[in-house]
Amino acid sequence: MNTSASHSQEAADARTVDQAIGMIHSRLHREAIHALREVTERTPTKYQRIEAEDDGLNIRFWDQEEFLAYVAYHRGRPTEQSIRWIPAAYPRAWFFLGFIYVHLRESTRALDALNRGLALEPDQPRLLCEKGQVLATLRDFSSALELYRRAETGRPETSPLQRAMALRGQGFQLIELGDLEAAEECFNRSLELDPKSELARDELKYIAHLRSGGSAAPAAQTVTLPGQGTLCTVCGQPVQDGRMMELQGRPQFVCTRCAARNN
């Protein structure tokens, strides 16, 4: 398949991934898995996020946030080149498969999907954070911490919001590992990048609670949510940070405020 044809196929597959995200929002997980599996079956044996051409670079971006962060980082640098945005399909498809399996608490399948995505983009912060989430649920906090650190530092053009998420992930693992000072530093650094995060503020209060002799609560991890349209299943408001909670016998996404009310 020539370059133009492969880009056209990937663009079509990227649209299918977008449709699958809509299915996830509607909790149509079986349908989303079917759509994503069709895309992953076309994963190329050789996948390059960045392709150099005579007139510039073809770069596969997941979304506008990633594109703008890349442009902002490279603007004015000696190596700056013209960029053509290619919609990323295959690592995203593996990511959202992993995301669904995390939601369904199928850790083995989740790890397999996320590892396949990381084989295509080893420094993709969202894949690294989601795999860290799985390892944290398996109580492998040290390995999860390493993944969150890679998510923060592995790609220089990572957006501030993604770095903040990676730092919060580190903070959660450090609390579980008993290093409250390092955890506090991570949450404070995350607030410098994402000042609106109530989750980080809540965790800083929790650290203060532990230092004052308060009892530890069960581990609660951030959830990597699939896009800006995700709504809290309790209050119906848009969610950026949330937690997976058991409500009415089912794991559901809940915003930080509603999670606190339901604890």
CSV table of C-alpha atoms in Angstrom, one decimal:
chain,number,residue,atom,x,y,z
A,1,MET,CA,0.0,0.0,0.0
A,2,ASN,CA,1.4,3.4,-0.9
A,3,THR,CA,1.8,6.3,1.6
A,4,SER,CA,-1.3,8.1,0.4
A,5,ALA,CA,-3.5,5.1,0.5
A,6,SER,CA,-2.2,4.1,3.9
A,7,HIS,CA,-3.0,7.6,5.3
A,8,SER,CA,-6.4,7.4,3.8
A,9,GLN,CA,-7.1,4.0,5.4
A,10,GLU,CA,-5.8,5.2,8.8
A,11,ALA,CA,-8.0,8.3,8.6
A,12,ALA,CA,-11.0,6.1,8.0
A,13,ASP,CA,-10.0,3.8,10.9
A,14,ALA,CA,-9.5,6.9,13.1
A,15,ARG,CA,-13.1,7.9,12.4
A,16,THR,CA,-14.1,4.4,13.5
A,17,VAL,CA,-12.2,4.9,16.7
A,18,ASP,CA,-14.0,8.2,17.3
A,19,GLN,CA,-17.3,6.3,16.8
A,20,ALA,CA,-16.2,3.7,19.3
A,21,ILE,CA,-15.5,6.5,21.8
A,22,GLY,CA,-19.2,7.6,21.4
A,23,MET,CA,-20.2,4.0,22.1
A,24,ILE,CA,-18.1,4.0,25.3
A,25,HIS,CA,-19.8,7.2,26.4
A,26,SER,CA,-23.1,5.4,25.9
A,27,ARG,CA,-21.8,2.3,27.7
A,28,LEU,CA,-22.2,0.2,24.6
A,29,HIS,CA,-19.0,-1.7,25.5
A,30,ARG,CA,-19.6,-4.8,23.4
A,31,GLU,CA,-20.3,-2.7,20.3
A,32,ALA,CA,-17.2,-0.6,21.0
A,33,ILE,CA,-15.0,-3.7,21.4
A,34,HIS,CA,-16.2,-5.0,18.0
A,35,ALA,CA,-15.5,-1.7,16.2
A,36,LEU,CA,-12.1,-1.4,17.8
A,37,ARG,CA,-11.1,-4.9,17.1
A,38,GLU,CA,-11.8,-4.4,13.4
A,39,VAL,CA,-9.4,-1.4,13.5
A,40,THR,CA,-6.7,-3.3,15.4
A,41,GLU,CA,-6.8,-6.1,12.8
A,42,ARG,CA,-5.4,-3.6,10.3
A,43,THR,CA,-2.5,-2.5,12.6
A,44,PRO,CA,0.5,-2.3,10.3
A,45,THR,CA,3.6,-4.4,11.0
A,46,LYS,CA,5.7,-1.3,10.8
A,47,TYR,CA,4.3,1.9,12.4
A,48,GLN,CA,6.0,5.2,12.6
A,49,ARG,CA,4.5,8.1,14.5
A,50,ILE,CA,6.7,10.6,12.6
A,51,GLU,CA,7.5,10.3,8.9
A,52,ALA,CA,10.0,12.7,7.2
A,53,GLU,CA,9.2,13.9,3.7
A,54,ASP,CA,10.8,16.5,1.5
A,55,ASP,CA,8.3,19.2,2.4
A,56,GLY,CA,8.1,18.5,6.2
A,57,LEU,CA,6.9,15.9,8.6
A,58,ASN,CA,3.9,13.7,8.7
A,59,ILE,CA,3.0,13.2,12.4
A,60,ARG,CA,0.2,11.0,13.8
A,61,PHE,CA,-1.6,12.9,16.6
A,62,TRP,CA,-4.4,11.6,18.8
A,63,ASP,CA,-6.2,14.9,19.1
A,64,GLN,CA,-5.9,18.7,19.0
A,65,GLU,CA,-4.4,18.9,22.5
A,66,GLU,CA,-1.5,16.7,21.4
A,67,PHE,CA,-1.0,18.6,18.1
A,68,LEU,CA,-1.0,22.0,19.8
A,69,ALA,CA,1.5,20.9,22.5
A,70,TYR,CA,3.8,19.6,19.8
A,71,VAL,CA,3.6,22.9,17.8
A,72,ALA,CA,4.1,25.0,20.9
A,73,TYR,CA,7.2,23.0,22.0
A,74,HIS,CA,8.9,23.1,18.6
A,75,ARG,CA,8.0,26.7,17.6
A,76,GLY,CA,11.1,28.8,16.9
A,77,ARG,CA,13.5,25.9,17.4
A,78,PRO,CA,16.2,25.4,14.7
A,79,THR,CA,14.7,22.0,13.9
A,80,GLU,CA,11.2,23.4,13.3
A,81,GLN,CA,9.6,22.0,10.1
A,82,SER,CA,6.2,22.1,8.5
A,83,ILE,CA,3.8,19.5,10.0
A,84,ARG,CA,1.1,17.5,8.4
A,85,TRP,CA,-1.4,16.1,10.9
A,86,ILE,CA,-2.2,12.4,10.3
A,87,PRO,CA,-5.1,11.2,12.5
A,88,ALA,CA,-3.8,8.4,14.7
A,89,ALA,CA,-5.9,5.2,14.6
A,90,TYR,CA,-4.1,2.1,15.7
A,91,PRO,CA,-2.4,3.0,19.0
A,92,ARG,CA,-5.7,4.8,20.0
A,93,ALA,CA,-7.7,1.7,19.1
A,94,TRP,CA,-5.5,-0.4,21.4
A,95,PHE,CA,-5.7,2.3,24.1
A,96,PHE,CA,-9.5,2.3,24.1
A,97,LEU,CA,-9.7,-1.5,24.1
A,98,GLY,CA,-7.5,-1.4,27.2
A,99,PHE,CA,-9.6,1.3,28.7
A,100,ILE,CA,-12.8,-0.8,28.2
A,101,TYR,CA,-11.1,-3.8,29.8
A,102,VAL,CA,-10.0,-1.7,32.7
A,103,HIS,CA,-13.6,-0.6,33.1
A,104,LEU,CA,-14.7,-4.3,33.0
A,105,ARG,CA,-12.0,-5.3,35.4
A,106,GLU,CA,-10.4,-7.7,32.9
A,107,SER,CA,-6.8,-6.9,33.8
A,108,THR,CA,-5.1,-9.5,31.6
A,109,ARG,CA,-6.9,-8.3,28.5
A,110,ALA,CA,-6.3,-4.7,29.4
A,111,LEU,CA,-2.6,-5.2,29.8
A,112,ASP,CA,-2.4,-7.1,26.5
A,113,ALA,CA,-4.2,-4.3,24.6
A,114,LEU,CA,-2.1,-1.5,26.3
A,115,ASN,CA,1.2,-3.4,25.6
A,116,ARG,CA,0.2,-3.7,21.9
A,117,GLY,CA,-0.4,0.0,21.8
A,118,LEU,CA,2.9,0.8,23.5
A,119,ALA,CA,4.6,-1.4,20.9
A,120,LEU,CA,3.5,1.2,18.4
A,121,GLU,CA,4.1,4.3,20.5
A,122,PRO,CA,6.4,3.4,23.5
A,123,ASP,CA,6.5,7.0,24.8
A,124,GLN,CA,2.7,7.7,24.5
A,125,PRO,CA,1.8,9.2,27.9
A,126,ARG,CA,-1.9,8.1,27.8
A,127,LEU,CA,-0.9,4.5,27.2
A,128,LEU,CA,1.7,4.6,29.9
A,129,CYS,CA,-0.8,6.1,32.4
A,130,GLU,CA,-3.5,3.6,31.6
A,131,LYS,CA,-1.1,0.7,32.0
A,132,GLY,CA,0.0,2.3,35.3
A,133,GLN,CA,-3.7,2.3,36.3
A,134,VAL,CA,-3.9,-1.4,35.7
A,135,LEU,CA,-0.8,-2.3,37.6
A,136,ALA,CA,-2.0,-0.1,40.5
A,137,THR,CA,-5.2,-2.1,40.7
A,138,LEU,CA,-3.0,-5.2,40.9
A,139,ARG,CA,-1.2,-3.5,43.7
A,140,ASP,CA,2.1,-3.4,41.9
A,141,PHE,CA,2.7,0.2,43.0
A,142,SER,CA,6.4,0.4,42.2
A,143,SER,CA,6.0,-0.7,38.6
A,144,ALA,CA,3.0,1.7,38.2
A,145,LEU,CA,5.1,4.5,39.6
A,146,GLU,CA,7.8,3.9,37.0
A,147,LEU,CA,5.2,4.0,34.2
A,148,TYR,CA,3.7,7.3,35.5
A,149,ARG,CA,7.3,8.8,35.6
A,150,ARG,CA,7.9,7.7,32.0
A,151,ALA,CA,4.6,9.3,31.1
A,152,GLU,CA,5.7,12.6,32.6
A,153,THR,CA,9.2,12.7,31.1
A,154,GLY,CA,9.3,10.4,28.1
A,155,ARG,CA,8.1,12.9,25.5
A,156,PRO,CA,9.3,16.5,25.7
A,157,GLU,CA,6.2,18.0,24.0
A,158,THR,CA,3.7,16.3,26.3
A,159,SER,CA,0.9,18.7,27.1
A,160,PRO,CA,0.7,20.3,30.6
A,161,LEU,CA,-2.6,18.5,31.3
A,162,GLN,CA,-1.1,15.1,30.5
A,163,ARG,CA,2.0,15.8,32.6
A,164,ALA,CA,-0.3,16.8,35.5
A,165,MET,CA,-2.2,13.5,35.1
A,166,ALA,CA,1.1,11.6,35.2
A,167,LEU,CA,2.2,13.5,38.3
A,168,ARG,CA,-1.1,12.7,40.0
A,169,GLY,CA,-0.6,9.1,39.1
A,170,GLN,CA,2.8,9.2,40.7
A,171,GLY,CA,1.3,10.8,43.8
A,172,PHE,CA,-1.2,8.0,44.3
A,173,GLN,CA,1.5,5.3,44.0
A,174,LEU,CA,3.8,7.2,46.4
A,175,ILE,CA,1.0,7.4,49.0
A,176,GLU,CA,0.5,3.6,48.7
A,177,LEU,CA,4.3,3.2,49.1
A,178,GLY,CA,4.3,5.3,52.2
A,179,ASP,CA,6.4,8.2,50.8
A,180,LEU,CA,4.1,11.1,51.7
A,181,GLU,CA,6.7,13.8,51.2
A,182,ALA,CA,7.4,12.8,47.6
A,183,ALA,CA,3.6,12.3,47.0
A,184,GLU,CA,2.9,15.8,48.3
A,185,GLU,CA,5.6,17.2,45.9
A,186,CYS,CA,4.0,15.4,42.9
A,187,PHE,CA,0.5,16.8,43.7
A,188,ASN,CA,1.8,20.3,44.2
A,189,ARG,CA,3.7,20.1,40.9
A,190,SER,CA,0.6,18.8,39.2
A,191,LEU,CA,-1.3,21.9,40.4
A,192,GLU,CA,1.2,24.2,38.8
A,193,LEU,CA,0.3,22.5,35.5
A,194,ASP,CA,-3.4,22.0,36.1
A,195,PRO,CA,-4.5,24.5,38.8
A,196,LYS,CA,-8.2,23.5,38.5
A,197,SER,CA,-7.7,19.9,39.7
A,198,GLU,CA,-9.8,19.3,42.7
A,199,LEU,CA,-8.5,15.8,42.8
A,200,ALA,CA,-5.0,17.0,43.5
A,201,ARG,CA,-6.2,19.3,46.3
A,202,ASP,CA,-8.2,16.4,47.8
A,203,GLU,CA,-5.2,14.2,47.9
A,204,LEU,CA,-3.1,16.9,49.5
A,205,LYS,CA,-5.8,17.1,52.2
A,206,TYR,CA,-5.6,13.3,52.5
A,207,ILE,CA,-1.9,13.5,53.0
A,208,ALA,CA,-2.3,16.0,55.8
A,209,HIS,CA,-4.9,13.7,57.3
A,210,LEU,CA,-2.4,10.8,57.3
A,211,ARG,CA,0.3,12.9,58.8
A,212,SER,CA,-2.0,13.9,61.6
A,213,GLY,CA,-2.5,10.3,62.5
A,214,GLY,CA,-5.7,9.7,60.5
A,215,SER,CA,-6.5,6.2,59.2
A,216,ALA,CA,-5.7,5.2,55.6
A,217,ALA,CA,-8.6,4.9,53.1
A,218,PRO,CA,-8.8,2.2,50.4
A,219,ALA,CA,-6.7,2.9,47.4
A,220,ALA,CA,-8.5,5.1,44.8
A,221,GLN,CA,-6.9,5.7,41.4
A,222,THR,CA,-7.5,8.3,38.9
A,223,VAL,CA,-9.3,7.1,35.8
A,224,THR,CA,-8.0,8.1,32.3
A,225,LEU,CA,-11.2,9.2,30.7
A,226,PRO,CA,-11.9,8.9,27.0
A,227,GLY,CA,-12.2,12.5,25.9
A,228,GLN,CA,-13.8,15.7,27.0
A,229,GLY,CA,-17.4,14.5,26.6
A,230,THR,CA,-17.4,12.1,29.5
A,231,LEU,CA,-20.2,12.8,32.1
A,232,CYS,CA,-20.4,11.8,35.7
A,233,THR,CA,-23.0,9.1,36.1
A,234,VAL,CA,-24.2,10.7,39.3
A,235,CYS,CA,-24.5,14.4,38.6
A,236,GLY,CA,-24.3,14.3,34.8
A,237,GLN,CA,-21.6,17.0,34.7
A,238,PRO,CA,-18.5,16.8,32.5
A,239,VAL,CA,-15.6,15.0,34.1
A,240,GLN,CA,-11.9,15.4,33.6
A,241,ASP,CA,-10.7,13.7,36.8
A,242,GLY,CA,-12.8,11.0,38.4
A,243,ARG,CA,-12.8,7.6,40.1
A,244,MET,CA,-14.2,4.2,39.3
A,245,MET,CA,-16.8,3.4,42.0
A,246,GLU,CA,-19.2,0.6,42.6
A,247,LEU,CA,-22.7,2.0,42.3
A,248,GLN,CA,-25.8,-0.1,42.1
A,249,GLY,CA,-23.6,-3.2,41.6
A,250,ARG,CA,-21.7,-1.8,38.6
A,251,PRO,CA,-18.4,0.0,38.2
A,252,GLN,CA,-19.1,3.5,37.0
A,253,PHE,CA,-17.3,6.8,36.4
A,254,VAL,CA,-17.9,9.4,39.1
A,255,CYS,CA,-16.5,12.9,39.4
A,256,THR,CA,-14.4,13.8,42.4
A,257,ARG,CA,-17.2,15.7,44.2
A,258,CYS,CA,-19.7,12.9,43.8
A,259,ALA,CA,-17.1,10.3,44.8
A,260,ALA,CA,-16.6,12.2,48.1
A,261,ARG,CA,-20.3,12.2,48.8
A,262,ASN,CA,-20.6,8.5,48.1
A,263,ASN,CA,-17.7,7.4,50.3
